[in-house]
């Protein structure tokens, strides 16, 4: 079976929808990692005395920390989307 090796040689020939799906899934995973990092980061930043519940100062700190993080992530995601859009419209104009 020499054919098998050739057909399994990389994702280059995969259909675009599959590739897009993989990209989206990868971004989702990255985002979940970000959220995880954010939680740990803000938790350590705001919880100077670990306890079962947040006092109001820690809660405010946590909310601010999370909001800043989300703003930043949102900005990054928007930039990514714009890059993706311009890339796809660029390749579409090429294929005319």
mmCIF file of C-alpha atoms in Angstrom:
data_model
loop_
_atom_site.group_PDB
_atom_site.id
_atom_site.type_symbol
_atom_site.label_atom_id
_atom_site.label_comp_id
_atom_site.label_asym_id
_atom_site.label_seq_id
_atom_site.Cartn_x
_atom_site.Cartn_y
_atom_site.Cartn_z
ATOM 1 C CA UNK A 1 0.000 0.000 0.000
ATOM 2 C CA UNK A 2 2.162 2.854 -1.230
ATOM 3 C CA UNK A 3 -1.011 4.887 -1.736
ATOM 4 C CA UNK A 4 -1.816 5.136 1.976
ATOM 5 C CA UNK A 5 1.358 7.023 2.820
ATOM 6 C CA UNK A 6 0.692 9.629 0.160
ATOM 7 C CA UNK A 7 -2.931 10.225 1.141
ATOM 8 C CA UNK A 8 -2.035 10.720 4.801
ATOM 9 C CA UNK A 9 0.694 13.243 4.070
ATOM 10 C CA UNK A 10 -0.331 16.360 5.985
ATOM 11 C CA UNK A 11 -3.383 18.622 6.207
ATOM 12 C CA UNK A 12 -2.609 20.575 3.058
ATOM 13 C CA UNK A 13 -5.382 18.871 1.133
ATOM 14 C CA UNK A 14 -7.946 18.907 3.936
ATOM 15 C CA UNK A 15 -11.127 20.718 3.018
ATOM 16 C CA UNK A 16 -11.265 24.369 4.143
ATOM 17 C CA UNK A 17 -14.279 23.846 6.410
ATOM 18 C CA UNK A 18 -12.386 21.237 8.386
ATOM 19 C CA UNK A 19 -9.376 23.509 8.666
ATOM 20 C CA UNK A 20 -11.616 26.380 9.784
ATOM 21 C CA UNK A 21 -13.205 24.112 12.386
ATOM 22 C CA UNK A 22 -9.792 23.123 13.710
ATOM 23 C CA UNK A 23 -8.741 26.777 13.872
ATOM 24 C CA UNK A 24 -11.871 27.712 15.804
ATOM 25 C CA UNK A 25 -11.426 24.814 18.223
ATOM 26 C CA UNK A 26 -7.800 25.768 18.783
ATOM 27 C CA UNK A 27 -8.820 29.345 19.535
ATOM 28 C CA UNK A 28 -11.494 28.129 21.948
ATOM 29 C CA UNK A 29 -8.896 26.082 23.776
ATOM 30 C CA UNK A 30 -6.525 29.040 23.896
ATOM 31 C CA UNK A 31 -9.316 31.192 25.269
ATOM 32 C CA UNK A 32 -10.145 28.647 27.973
ATOM 33 C CA UNK A 33 -6.483 28.622 28.957
ATOM 34 C CA UNK A 34 -6.595 32.419 29.114
ATOM 35 C CA UNK A 35 -9.637 32.347 31.369
ATOM 36 C CA UNK A 36 -7.919 29.801 33.584
ATOM 37 C CA UNK A 37 -4.799 31.972 33.794
ATOM 38 C CA UNK A 38 -6.909 35.041 34.499
ATOM 39 C CA UNK A 39 -8.702 33.333 37.358
ATOM 40 C CA UNK A 40 -5.457 32.235 38.970
ATOM 41 C CA UNK A 41 -3.810 35.587 38.384
ATOM 42 C CA UNK A 42 -6.669 37.650 39.813
ATOM 43 C CA UNK A 43 -7.188 35.179 42.629
ATOM 44 C CA UNK A 44 -3.576 35.487 43.756
ATOM 45 C CA UNK A 45 -3.597 39.245 43.263
ATOM 46 C CA UNK A 46 -6.766 39.867 45.253
ATOM 47 C CA UNK A 47 -6.883 37.094 47.852
ATOM 48 C CA UNK A 48 -4.215 38.064 50.317
ATOM 49 C CA UNK A 49 -5.866 35.995 53.008
ATOM 50 C CA UNK A 50 -7.310 32.799 51.504
ATOM 51 C CA UNK A 51 -10.755 31.976 52.823
ATOM 52 C CA UNK A 52 -13.959 30.272 51.773
ATOM 53 C CA UNK A 53 -15.547 33.545 50.587
ATOM 54 C CA UNK A 54 -14.502 36.903 49.176
ATOM 55 C CA UNK A 55 -14.738 39.955 51.392
ATOM 56 C CA UNK A 56 -16.046 43.061 49.634
ATOM 57 C CA UNK A 57 -12.580 44.526 49.037
ATOM 58 C CA UNK A 58 -11.297 41.306 47.493
ATOM 59 C CA UNK A 59 -14.477 40.998 45.460
ATOM 60 C CA UNK A 60 -14.072 44.488 44.017
ATOM 61 C CA UNK A 61 -10.429 43.760 43.287
ATOM 62 C CA UNK A 62 -11.371 40.501 41.597
ATOM 63 C CA UNK A 63 -14.060 42.134 39.446
ATOM 64 C CA UNK A 64 -11.696 44.911 38.329
ATOM 65 C CA UNK A 65 -8.934 42.450 37.596
ATOM 66 C CA UNK A 66 -11.238 40.237 35.547
ATOM 67 C CA UNK A 67 -12.749 43.171 33.658
ATOM 68 C CA UNK A 68 -9.320 44.507 32.704
ATOM 69 C CA UNK A 69 -8.289 41.060 31.596
ATOM 70 C CA UNK A 70 -11.448 40.607 29.526
ATOM 71 C CA UNK A 71 -11.019 44.023 27.890
ATOM 72 C CA UNK A 72 -7.503 43.079 26.880
ATOM 73 C CA UNK A 73 -8.539 39.636 25.640
ATOM 74 C CA UNK A 74 -11.471 41.131 23.761
ATOM 75 C CA UNK A 75 -9.154 43.600 22.064
ATOM 76 C CA UNK A 76 -6.815 40.781 21.071
ATOM 77 C CA UNK A 77 -9.690 38.631 19.794
ATOM 78 C CA UNK A 78 -11.056 41.529 17.744
ATOM 79 C CA UNK A 79 -7.648 42.085 16.210
ATOM 80 C CA UNK A 80 -7.472 38.374 15.367
ATOM 81 C CA UNK A 81 -10.904 38.509 13.744
ATOM 82 C CA UNK A 82 -9.950 41.523 11.640
ATOM 83 C CA UNK A 83 -6.756 39.809 10.542
ATOM 84 C CA UNK A 84 -8.707 36.676 9.642
ATOM 85 C CA UNK A 85 -11.283 38.711 7.700
ATOM 86 C CA UNK A 86 -8.736 40.676 5.721
ATOM 87 C CA UNK A 87 -6.839 37.474 4.982
ATOM 88 C CA UNK A 88 -9.920 35.666 3.677
ATOM 89 C CA UNK A 89 -11.138 38.574 1.550
ATOM 90 C CA UNK A 90 -7.613 38.893 0.179
ATOM 91 C CA UNK A 91 -7.483 35.252 -0.898
ATOM 92 C CA UNK A 92 -11.002 35.510 -2.356
ATOM 93 C CA UNK A 93 -10.001 38.458 -4.517
ATOM 94 C CA UNK A 94 -7.017 36.428 -5.730
ATOM 95 C CA UNK A 95 -9.159 33.504 -6.837
ATOM 96 C CA UNK A 96 -11.308 35.596 -9.199
#
